[in-house]
Coordinates of C-alpha atoms in Angstrom, one line a residue:
X242 CA 31.9 -0.9 -6.6
X243 CA 29.1 -1.3 -9.2
X244 CA 28.8 -5.0 -8.3
X245 CA 28.2 -4.1 -4.6
X246 CA 25.7 -1.4 -5.5
X247 CA 23.9 -3.9 -7.8
X248 CA 23.8 -6.5 -5.0
X249 CA 22.3 -4.0 -2.5
X250 CA 19.7 -2.7 -5.0
X251 CA 18.7 -6.3 -5.8
X252 CA 18.3 -7.3 -2.2
X253 CA 16.2 -4.1 -1.5
X254 CA 14.0 -5.0 -4.5
X255 CA 13.5 -8.5 -3.3
X256 CA 13.0 -7.5 0.3
X257 CA 10.4 -4.9 -0.5
X258 CA 8.5 -7.0 -2.9
X259 CA 8.0 -10.1 -0.8
X260 CA 10.1 -10.5 2.3
X261 CA 9.5 -7.5 4.5
X262 CA 6.8 -7.5 7.3
X263 CA 3.4 -6.7 5.9
X264 CA 2.9 -3.7 8.1
X265 CA 6.1 -2.3 6.7
X266 CA 5.2 -3.2 3.2
X267 CA 2.6 -0.5 3.2
X268 CA 5.4 2.1 3.1
X269 CA 8.4 0.4 1.5
X270 CA 6.4 -1.5 -1.1
X271 CA 3.3 0.6 -2.0
X272 CA 5.5 3.6 -1.5
X273 CA 8.4 1.9 -3.2
X274 CA 9.6 4.6 -5.7
X275 CA 9.6 7.2 -3.0
X276 CA 11.5 5.1 -0.4
X277 CA 13.8 3.9 -3.2
X278 CA 14.7 7.5 -3.9
X279 CA 16.0 7.7 -0.3
X280 CA 17.8 4.4 -0.4
X281 CA 19.4 4.8 -3.8
X282 CA 20.2 8.5 -3.1
X283 CA 22.2 7.4 -0.1
X284 CA 23.7 4.4 -1.9
X285 CA 24.8 6.3 -5.0
X286 CA 25.9 9.4 -3.2
X287 CA 23.3 11.9 -4.4
X288 CA 20.4 12.2 -2.0
X289 CA 18.8 15.2 -3.6
X290 CA 18.8 13.5 -7.1
X291 CA 17.5 10.3 -5.7
X292 CA 14.6 12.0 -3.9
X293 CA 13.8 14.0 -7.1
X294 CA 13.6 10.8 -9.2
X295 CA 11.7 8.8 -6.5
X296 CA 9.1 11.5 -6.0
X297 CA 8.6 11.8 -9.8
X298 CA 8.2 8.1 -10.3
X299 CA 5.9 7.8 -7.3
X300 CA 3.3 10.1 -8.9
X301 CA 2.5 7.3 -11.5
X302 CA 1.5 5.0 -8.7
X303 CA -0.1 7.2 -6.0
X304 CA -3.6 6.4 -7.1
X305 CA -3.1 2.7 -7.8
X306 CA -4.9 0.3 -5.4
X307 CA -4.2 -3.5 -5.2
X308 CA -7.5 -5.3 -4.6
X309 CA -7.8 -9.0 -3.9
X310 CA -4.2 -9.8 -4.6
X311 CA -4.1 -8.3 -8.1
X312 CA -1.5 -5.6 -8.9
X313 CA -1.8 -3.1 -11.8
X314 CA 2.0 -2.9 -11.8
X315 CA 4.9 -4.3 -9.7
X316 CA 5.8 -1.4 -7.4
X317 CA 9.1 -2.9 -6.2
X318 CA 10.7 -3.3 -9.6
X319 CA 9.3 0.1 -10.8
X320 CA 10.5 1.7 -7.6
X321 CA 13.8 0.2 -6.5
X322 CA 15.1 -0.9 -9.9
X323 CA 13.5 1.9 -11.9
X324 CA 14.9 4.6 -9.7
X325 CA 18.3 3.0 -9.6
X326 CA 18.5 2.6 -13.3
X327 CA 17.4 6.2 -13.9
X328 CA 20.1 7.5 -11.5
X329 CA 22.9 5.3 -12.9
X330 CA 22.0 6.5 -16.4
X331 CA 22.1 10.2 -15.2
X332 CA 18.7 10.8 -16.7
X333 CA 16.5 13.8 -15.8
X334 CA 14.1 12.9 -12.9
X335 CA 11.1 13.4 -15.2
X336 CA 12.5 10.7 -17.6
X337 CA 12.5 8.3 -14.7
X338 CA 8.9 7.4 -15.3
X339 CA 9.6 6.3 -18.9
X340 CA 12.2 3.9 -17.4
X341 CA 10.3 2.8 -14.3
X342 CA 6.8 2.2 -15.7
X343 CA 7.9 -0.5 -18.3
X344 CA 9.9 -2.2 -15.6
X345 CA 6.9 -2.3 -13.3
X346 CA 4.8 -3.9 -16.1
X347 CA 7.5 -6.5 -16.8
X348 CA 7.7 -7.1 -13.1
X349 CA 4.2 -8.5 -13.1
X350 CA 5.8 -11.6 -14.6
X351 CA 7.9 -12.0 -11.4
X352 CA 4.8 -11.5 -9.3
X353 CA 2.8 -14.1 -11.2
X354 CA 5.6 -16.6 -11.0
X355 CA 5.8 -16.1 -7.2
X356 CA 2.1 -16.4 -6.8
X357 CA 2.0 -19.6 -8.8
X358 CA 5.0 -21.5 -7.5
X359 CA 4.5 -20.6 -3.8
X360 CA 1.6 -23.1 -3.8
X361 CA 4.4 -25.8 -3.6
X362 CA 5.1 -24.8 0.0
X363 CA 1.5 -24.8 1.0
X364 CA 1.2 -28.5 0.0
X365 CA 4.4 -29.2 1.9
X366 CA 2.9 -27.4 4.9
X367 CA -0.2 -29.7 4.6
X368 CA 2.1 -32.7 5.2
X369 CA 3.7 -31.1 8.3
X370 CA 0.2 -30.2 9.6
X371 CA -0.8 -33.9 9.4
X372 CA 2.1 -34.6 11.7
X373 CA 1.3 -31.7 14.1
X374 CA 4.7 -30.3 13.2
X375 CA 4.3 -26.6 13.9
X376 CA 8.0 -25.8 13.1
X377 CA 7.6 -27.3 9.7
X378 CA 4.6 -25.2 9.0
X379 CA 6.4 -22.0 10.2
X380 CA 9.4 -22.9 8.1
X381 CA 7.3 -23.2 4.9
X382 CA 5.7 -19.8 5.5
X383 CA 8.8 -17.8 6.6
X384 CA 11.7 -19.3 4.7
X385 CA 10.7 -21.7 1.9
X386 CA 8.4 -19.0 0.6
X387 CA 11.4 -16.8 -0.3
X388 CA 13.2 -19.2 -2.6
X389 CA 11.2 -18.5 -5.8
X390 CA 10.9 -14.7 -5.2
X391 CA 14.6 -14.5 -4.6
X392 CA 15.2 -16.1 -8.0
X393 CA 12.6 -14.0 -9.8
X394 CA 13.3 -10.6 -8.1
X395 CA 16.9 -10.5 -6.7
X396 CA 18.8 -12.2 -9.4
X397 CA 17.3 -10.4 -12.4
X398 CA 17.6 -7.0 -10.6
X399 CA 21.3 -7.7 -9.9
X400 CA 22.0 -8.6 -13.5
X401 CA 20.0 -5.6 -14.8
X402 CA 22.0 -3.1 -12.7
X403 CA 25.3 -4.8 -13.2
X404 CA 25.1 -5.1 -17.0
X405 CA 22.3 -2.8 -18.0
X406 CA 23.2 0.4 -16.3
X407 CA 26.2 1.2 -18.5
X408 CA 24.2 0.4 -21.7
X409 CA 21.4 2.6 -20.6
X410 CA 23.9 5.4 -19.7
X411 CA 25.4 5.1 -23.2
X412 CA 22.0 5.1 -24.8
X413 CA 20.9 8.3 -22.9
X414 CA 24.1 10.0 -24.0
X415 CA 23.5 9.5 -27.7
X416 CA 19.7 10.2 -27.7
X417 CA 19.0 13.5 -29.4
X418 CA 17.9 16.4 -27.2
X419 CA 14.6 16.5 -29.0
X420 CA 13.9 12.9 -28.0
X421 CA 14.9 13.7 -24.4
X422 CA 12.5 16.6 -24.4
X423 CA 9.7 14.3 -25.6
X424 CA 10.4 11.8 -22.8
X425 CA 10.6 14.7 -20.3
X426 CA 7.2 16.0 -21.4
X427 CA 5.7 12.5 -21.2
X428 CA 7.1 12.2 -17.7
X429 CA 5.5 15.5 -16.7
X430 CA 2.1 14.4 -18.0
X431 CA 2.0 10.9 -16.4
X432 CA 1.5 12.2 -12.8
X433 CA -1.9 13.4 -14.0
X434 CA -2.8 9.8 -14.5
X435 CA -1.9 8.8 -11.0
X436 CA -3.8 11.8 -9.6
X437 CA -6.8 11.1 -11.8
X438 CA -7.0 7.5 -10.6
X439 CA -6.8 8.8 -7.1
X440 CA -9.7 11.2 -7.8
X441 CA -11.8 8.3 -9.0
X442 CA -11.3 6.7 -5.6
X443 CA -11.8 9.8 -3.4
X444 CA -14.5 11.5 -5.5
X445 CA -17.6 12.6 -3.6
X446 CA -19.6 15.7 -4.7
X447 CA -19.7 17.0 -1.1
X448 CA -15.9 17.0 -0.9
X449 CA -15.2 18.9 -4.1
X450 CA -14.9 22.3 -2.2
X451 CA -11.9 20.8 -0.3
X452 CA -10.2 20.0 -3.7
X453 CA -10.7 23.6 -4.8
X454 CA -9.3 25.0 -1.5
X455 CA -6.2 22.8 -1.7
X456 CA -5.6 23.8 -5.3
X457 CA -6.0 27.5 -4.6
X458 CA -3.8 27.4 -1.5
X459 CA -1.0 25.8 -3.6
X460 CA -1.5 27.8 -6.8
X461 CA -2.0 31.3 -5.4
X462 CA -0.2 31.2 -2.0
X463 CA 2.5 28.6 -2.9
X464 CA 1.8 26.7 0.3
X465 CA 3.5 23.3 0.5
X466 CA 2.0 19.9 1.0
X467 CA 2.6 19.7 4.7
X468 CA 0.8 23.0 5.7
X469 CA -2.1 22.1 3.4
X470 CA -2.3 18.6 4.9
X471 CA -2.5 20.2 8.4
X472 CA -5.2 22.5 7.2
X473 CA -7.0 19.6 5.5
X474 CA -6.9 17.5 8.8
X475 CA -8.5 20.4 10.6
X476 CA -11.1 20.9 7.8
X477 CA -11.9 17.1 7.9
X478 CA -12.6 17.3 11.6
X479 CA -14.8 20.4 11.1
X480 CA -16.6 18.7 8.3
X481 CA -17.4 15.7 10.5
X482 CA -18.6 18.0 13.4
X483 CA -20.9 20.1 11.2
X484 CA -22.3 17.3 9.0
X485 CA -23.0 14.8 11.8
X486 CA -25.9 15.3 14.1
X487 CA -24.2 13.3 16.9
X488 CA -20.7 14.7 16.3
X489 CA -17.6 12.6 16.3
X490 CA -17.6 9.6 18.6
X491 CA -15.1 7.2 17.1
X492 CA -14.9 4.4 19.7
X493 CA -18.6 4.1 20.6
X494 CA -19.4 0.5 21.1
X495 CA -15.9 -0.6 21.9
X496 CA -15.6 0.2 25.6
X497 CA -14.3 -2.8 27.7
X498 CA -16.9 -2.5 30.3
X499 CA -17.6 -4.1 33.7
X500 CA -19.5 -7.0 32.3
X501 CA -16.6 -8.2 30.1
X502 CA -14.2 -7.8 33.0
X503 CA -16.4 -9.8 35.4
X504 CA -16.9 -12.6 32.8
X505 CA -13.1 -13.0 32.6
X506 CA -12.8 -13.2 36.4
X507 CA -15.6 -15.9 36.5
X508 CA -13.9 -18.0 33.8
X509 CA -10.5 -17.8 35.5
X510 CA -12.1 -18.9 38.8
X511 CA -13.8 -21.9 37.0
X512 CA -10.3 -23.1 35.9
X513 CA -11.0 -22.6 32.2
X514 CA -8.2 -22.2 29.7
X515 CA -7.4 -18.6 28.9
X516 CA -4.9 -17.4 26.3
X517 CA -2.2 -15.2 27.9
X518 CA -1.6 -11.7 26.7
X519 CA 1.9 -12.8 25.5
X520 CA 0.4 -15.4 23.3
X521 CA -2.2 -13.0 21.9
X522 CA 0.4 -10.4 21.1
X523 CA 2.6 -13.0 19.5
X524 CA -0.2 -14.3 17.3
X525 CA -1.2 -10.7 16.3
X526 CA 2.4 -9.8 15.5
X527 CA 2.9 -12.9 13.3
X528 CA -0.3 -12.1 11.4
X529 CA 0.6 -8.4 11.1
X530 CA 4.1 -9.3 9.8
X531 CA 4.0 -12.6 8.0
X532 CA 0.4 -13.2 7.1
X533 CA 1.0 -12.6 3.4
X534 CA 4.7 -13.6 3.0
X535 CA 3.7 -16.9 1.2
X536 CA 1.0 -15.3 -0.9
X537 CA -0.1 -17.7 -3.6
X538 CA -3.0 -18.2 -6.0
X539 CA -4.2 -21.5 -4.5
X540 CA -4.7 -20.5 -0.8
X541 CA -3.8 -16.8 -0.9
X542 CA -3.0 -16.0 2.8
X543 CA -4.0 -19.4 4.1
X544 CA -0.5 -20.5 5.2
X545 CA 0.1 -17.1 6.9
X546 CA -3.2 -17.4 8.8
X547 CA -2.2 -20.9 10.0
X548 CA 1.2 -19.5 11.1
X549 CA -0.4 -16.9 13.3
X550 CA -2.6 -19.6 15.0
X551 CA 0.5 -21.7 15.9
X552 CA 1.1 -20.0 19.3
X553 CA -2.6 -20.1 20.1
X554 CA -2.8 -23.8 19.4
X555 CA 0.4 -24.6 21.2
X556 CA -0.7 -22.8 24.4
X557 CA -4.3 -24.3 24.4
X558 CA -3.4 -27.9 23.5
X559 CA 0.2 -28.2 24.9
X560 CA 1.6 -31.6 24.0
X561 CA -1.5 -32.9 22.4
X562 CA -0.1 -33.3 18.9
X563 CA -3.4 -34.7 17.6
X564 CA -5.3 -31.6 18.6
X565 CA -2.6 -29.3 17.2
X566 CA -2.5 -31.3 13.9
X567 CA -6.3 -30.8 13.6
X568 CA -6.0 -27.1 14.3
X569 CA -3.2 -26.7 11.7
X570 CA -5.2 -28.5 9.1
X571 CA -8.4 -26.4 9.6
X572 CA -6.5 -23.1 9.4
X573 CA -4.6 -24.0 6.2
X574 CA -7.8 -23.4 4.2
X575 CA -8.1 -20.6 1.6
X576 CA -8.1 -17.1 3.2
X577 CA -7.7 -13.6 1.9
X578 CA -8.4 -10.2 3.4
X579 CA -6.7 -6.9 4.1
X580 CA -4.3 -7.4 7.0
X581 CA -4.7 -4.3 9.2
X582 CA -8.5 -4.1 9.6
X583 CA -8.7 -7.8 8.8
X584 CA -6.8 -8.5 12.0
X585 CA -10.2 -8.7 13.6
X586 CA -10.6 -12.2 12.0
X587 CA -7.6 -13.9 13.6
X588 CA -8.6 -12.3 16.9
X589 CA -12.1 -13.8 16.6
X590 CA -10.6 -17.1 15.6
X591 CA -8.3 -17.1 18.6
X592 CA -11.4 -16.6 20.9
X593 CA -13.2 -19.4 19.2
X594 CA -10.2 -21.7 19.6
X595 CA -10.1 -20.8 23.3
X596 CA -13.9 -21.7 23.6
X597 CA -13.3 -24.9 21.7
X598 CA -10.5 -25.9 24.0
X599 CA -12.8 -25.4 26.9
X600 CA -15.4 -27.8 25.5
X601 CA -17.7 -25.4 23.5
X602 CA -19.6 -27.0 20.6
X603 CA -17.6 -25.4 17.8
X604 CA -16.6 -27.4 14.8
X605 CA -14.3 -26.8 11.8
X606 CA -17.1 -25.7 9.6
X607 CA -18.2 -23.1 12.1
X608 CA -14.7 -21.5 12.3
X609 CA -14.1 -21.6 8.5
X610 CA -17.5 -20.3 7.6
X611 CA -17.1 -17.4 10.0
X612 CA -13.7 -16.6 8.5
X613 CA -15.1 -16.9 5.0
X614 CA -18.0 -14.6 5.8
X615 CA -15.9 -11.9 7.3
X616 CA -12.8 -11.8 5.1
X617 CA -14.7 -10.0 2.2
X618 CA -16.3 -7.2 4.3
X619 CA -13.1 -6.6 6.2
X620 CA -11.1 -6.5 3.0
X621 CA -13.5 -3.9 1.7
X622 CA -13.2 -1.7 4.7
X623 CA -9.4 -2.1 4.9
X624 CA -8.8 -1.5 1.2
X625 CA -11.0 1.6 1.3
X626 CA -9.5 3.1 4.4
X627 CA -5.9 2.0 4.2
X628 CA -5.1 2.0 0.5
X629 CA -7.5 4.6 -0.8
X630 CA -7.3 7.2 2.0
X631 CA -4.5 6.7 4.6
X632 CA -1.9 5.6 2.0
X633 CA -2.8 8.5 -0.3
X634 CA -2.7 11.2 2.4
X635 CA 0.6 10.0 3.8
X636 CA 2.1 9.6 0.3
X637 CA 1.0 13.0 -0.7
X638 CA 2.7 14.6 2.3
X639 CA 5.8 12.5 1.8
X640 CA 6.0 13.3 -2.0
X641 CA 5.7 17.0 -1.2
X642 CA 8.6 16.9 1.2
X643 CA 10.8 14.7 -1.0
X644 CA 10.2 16.8 -4.1
X645 CA 11.7 19.7 -2.1
X646 CA 14.8 17.6 -1.4
X647 CA 13.9 16.6 2.1
X648 CA 14.6 13.1 3.3
X649 CA 12.0 13.6 5.9
X650 CA 9.3 12.7 3.3
X651 CA 10.0 8.9 3.0
X652 CA 11.1 8.7 6.6
X653 CA 7.8 10.2 7.7
X654 CA 6.0 7.8 5.4
X655 CA 7.6 4.8 7.0
X656 CA 7.1 5.9 10.6
X657 CA 3.5 7.1 10.3
X658 CA 2.4 4.2 8.2
X659 CA 4.0 1.8 10.7
X660 CA 2.2 3.5 13.6
X661 CA -1.1 3.4 11.7
X662 CA -0.8 -0.3 10.5
X663 CA 0.4 -1.6 13.9
X664 CA -2.1 0.5 15.9
X665 CA -5.1 -0.4 13.8
X666 CA -4.1 -4.1 13.6
X667 CA -3.6 -4.4 17.3
X668 CA -6.9 -2.7 18.1
X669 CA -8.8 -4.9 15.7
X670 CA -7.2 -8.1 16.8
X671 CA -8.0 -7.4 20.4
X672 CA -11.5 -6.2 19.5
X673 CA -12.0 -9.5 17.7
X674 CA -10.8 -11.6 20.6
X675 CA -12.7 -9.7 23.3
X676 CA -16.0 -9.3 21.4
X677 CA -16.0 -12.4 19.3
X678 CA -18.3 -12.7 16.4
X679 CA -20.1 -9.5 17.4
X680 CA -17.0 -7.4 16.9
X681 CA -17.7 -6.5 13.3
X682 CA -21.2 -5.4 14.2
X683 CA -19.9 -3.2 17.0
X684 CA -17.2 -1.8 14.7
X685 CA -19.8 -0.7 12.1
X686 CA -22.3 0.4 14.7
X687 CA -19.8 2.7 16.4
X688 CA -19.4 4.6 13.1
X689 CA -15.6 4.3 13.2
X690 CA -15.3 3.4 9.5
X691 CA -17.7 6.0 8.3
X692 CA -16.1 8.7 10.4
X693 CA -12.5 7.8 9.2
X694 CA -13.6 7.7 5.6
X695 CA -15.4 11.1 5.7
X696 CA -12.6 12.9 7.6
X697 CA -9.7 11.4 5.6
X698 CA -11.6 11.9 2.4
X699 CA -11.9 15.7 3.1
X700 CA -8.2 15.8 4.0
X701 CA -7.3 13.7 0.9
X702 CA -9.2 15.9 -1.5
X703 CA -7.5 19.0 -0.2
X704 CA -4.1 17.4 -0.5
X705 CA -5.1 16.1 -4.0
X706 CA -5.8 19.7 -5.1
X707 CA -2.4 20.7 -3.8
X708 CA -0.7 17.9 -5.7
X709 CA -2.4 18.9 -9.0
X710 CA -1.0 22.4 -8.6
X711 CA 2.5 21.2 -7.7
X712 CA 3.5 17.9 -9.3
X713 CA 2.3 18.2 -12.9
X714 CA 5.0 20.7 -14.1
X715 CA 3.8 21.3 -17.6
X716 CA 4.0 24.8 -19.1
X717 CA 3.5 26.5 -22.5
X718 CA 6.9 28.0 -23.7
X719 CA 5.3 29.6 -26.8
X720 CA 6.2 33.3 -27.3
X721 CA 5.3 35.8 -30.0
X722 CA 7.5 38.8 -30.9
X723 CA 5.4 41.9 -31.7
X724 CA 6.4 45.5 -32.3
X725 CA 5.2 46.4 -28.9
X726 CA 7.2 43.5 -27.2
X727 CA 7.2 39.8 -26.6
X728 CA 4.0 38.0 -25.6
X729 CA 4.5 35.0 -23.4
X730 CA 1.6 32.6 -23.6
X731 CA 2.4 31.1 -20.1
X732 CA 2.2 34.6 -18.5
X733 CA -1.3 35.1 -20.1
X734 CA -2.4 31.7 -18.8
X735 CA -1.1 32.6 -15.3
X736 CA -3.2 35.7 -15.2
X737 CA -6.3 33.6 -16.0
X738 CA -5.5 31.0 -13.4
X739 CA -2.1 29.9 -12.0
X740 CA -1.4 26.3 -12.8
X741 CA -4.1 26.2 -15.4
X742 CA -2.4 23.7 -17.7
X743 CA -1.8 21.2 -14.9
X744 CA -5.4 21.5 -13.9
X745 CA -6.6 21.0 -17.4
X746 CA -4.4 17.9 -18.0
X747 CA -5.7 16.5 -14.7
X748 CA -9.3 17.1 -15.6
X749 CA -9.0 15.6 -19.1
X750 CA -7.3 12.5 -17.8
X751 CA -9.9 12.1 -15.0
X752 CA -12.6 12.4 -17.7
X753 CA -11.2 9.5 -19.7
X754 CA -10.6 7.4 -16.5
X755 CA -14.3 7.8 -15.6
X756 CA -15.2 6.8 -19.2
X757 CA -13.4 3.5 -18.6
X758 CA -10.1 4.1 -20.5
X759 CA -7.3 1.8 -19.4
X760 CA -4.2 3.3 -17.8
X761 CA -1.9 1.8 -20.4
X762 CA -4.1 3.4 -23.1
X763 CA -3.8 6.8 -21.4
X764 CA 0.0 6.5 -21.0
X765 CA 0.3 5.7 -24.8
X766 CA -1.9 8.7 -25.5
X767 CA 0.4 10.9 -23.4
X768 CA 3.4 9.8 -25.3
X769 CA 1.7 10.6 -28.6
X770 CA 0.8 14.1 -27.3
X771 CA 4.4 14.6 -26.2
X772 CA 5.7 13.5 -29.6
X773 CA 3.4 16.0 -31.3
X774 CA 3.5 19.0 -29.0
X775 CA 7.1 19.0 -27.7
X776 CA 8.8 19.5 -31.1
X777 CA 6.3 22.3 -31.9
X778 CA 7.2 24.0 -28.6
X779 CA 3.6 24.1 -27.4
X780 CA 4.2 22.2 -24.2
X781 CA 7.3 21.4 -22.1

């Protein structure tokens, strides 16, 4: 039975880390510990325990953002393998962080091996491109790219669960209770790091009142994450309405007006080549799903971008292998961006390929220069909105539900993130195709990014305040026996401000993050604090 469980856990780790569609990876990869809590809870027969471990481990990663292909930790190994090992060892959910975090750091070796060796398949794709062999290019992106990740993720995970879980269980059984208490306190402190990193991303002086409201609602009224998120969404809209002179007009500049429709009719009448909606949808879905599956240090998302252009090239050039070969070669160049908002770039490129097929004076340099010029700005927008705001808000809601034992948390994360990623990606791809190189200007002129950032920022700060009050469960167990009775320090602190210690730990951690302290340094400091204060009975 353990062998089967180890196999399933290993396959889940590999799938989440590198094989799943990119739009789904936002939830099952960047939300790995939380989703792993659901998966392992079902697999190991204890859903409540799995959700508790997953939500605890997730707190260490909620504020981490992957920029430009760099990861601060490997979320898949920390999540799927870390949660599984914690559960198999029967450890307290708060101890899960002390197991998962080291696995996540070790997992960066697997990530770096994958990123280095996947370049082999890009060079193989170059040879297929010379021949105009689209099937060969697609095979390199979809299938060959999974050989090295399977070796570096699935096999070690399988062996770790199969042979390491019993050893870890035996170790946990003989560890003195005092050591377990130290590990538990460290696990209670580490969520403050994730939230502090999140605060450094969301911080804006004008949004601080929303943080205070979220904290107060959770600390005084014991409201959960979901009702506070709903209140935060309403507050975000009100914030936009009353701080913008023009109010909220998200889609300004993106109407598909009569001029564009008449232009399409004129082109069709002239017998010019037009990409079908089916081909555009196929190109978009390939990009949204497999644009990053062969991620590598040499070309980054270059092979994935070329893959999404295959249906465009095949429809425009038909049996002209020479033209298809030329198209494949120009799209195998280096490319890297955020793939939801960045969908606007393959949309623009599809429009340029269409114009080029109709005889427009467009050369390889023009297409590649445009891609290069846009990939940075669109990555900046995408990372800011998707990772720093949307991901955080959805994870916060999901963690709140999961920590209460509800499987709806991770399920909601997967569903809502999928709707967001696919919806934004489809909108941006079509905007790029219809508006061409002016799409980015219209996107920014319409105020969409600014409005989303402001509104989600207000909501995010309110949810952040709620999380500070609910997911940093540190208390002071000190008591003093006097002639008049027993004095409980925690009760005194609660009369001053409920959840005062979680707030203080969060603020102190945030202070050091702003001073430039490294997360690993802060984690070590938290373990030192736990080693000192837990045996003294000052914190638990």
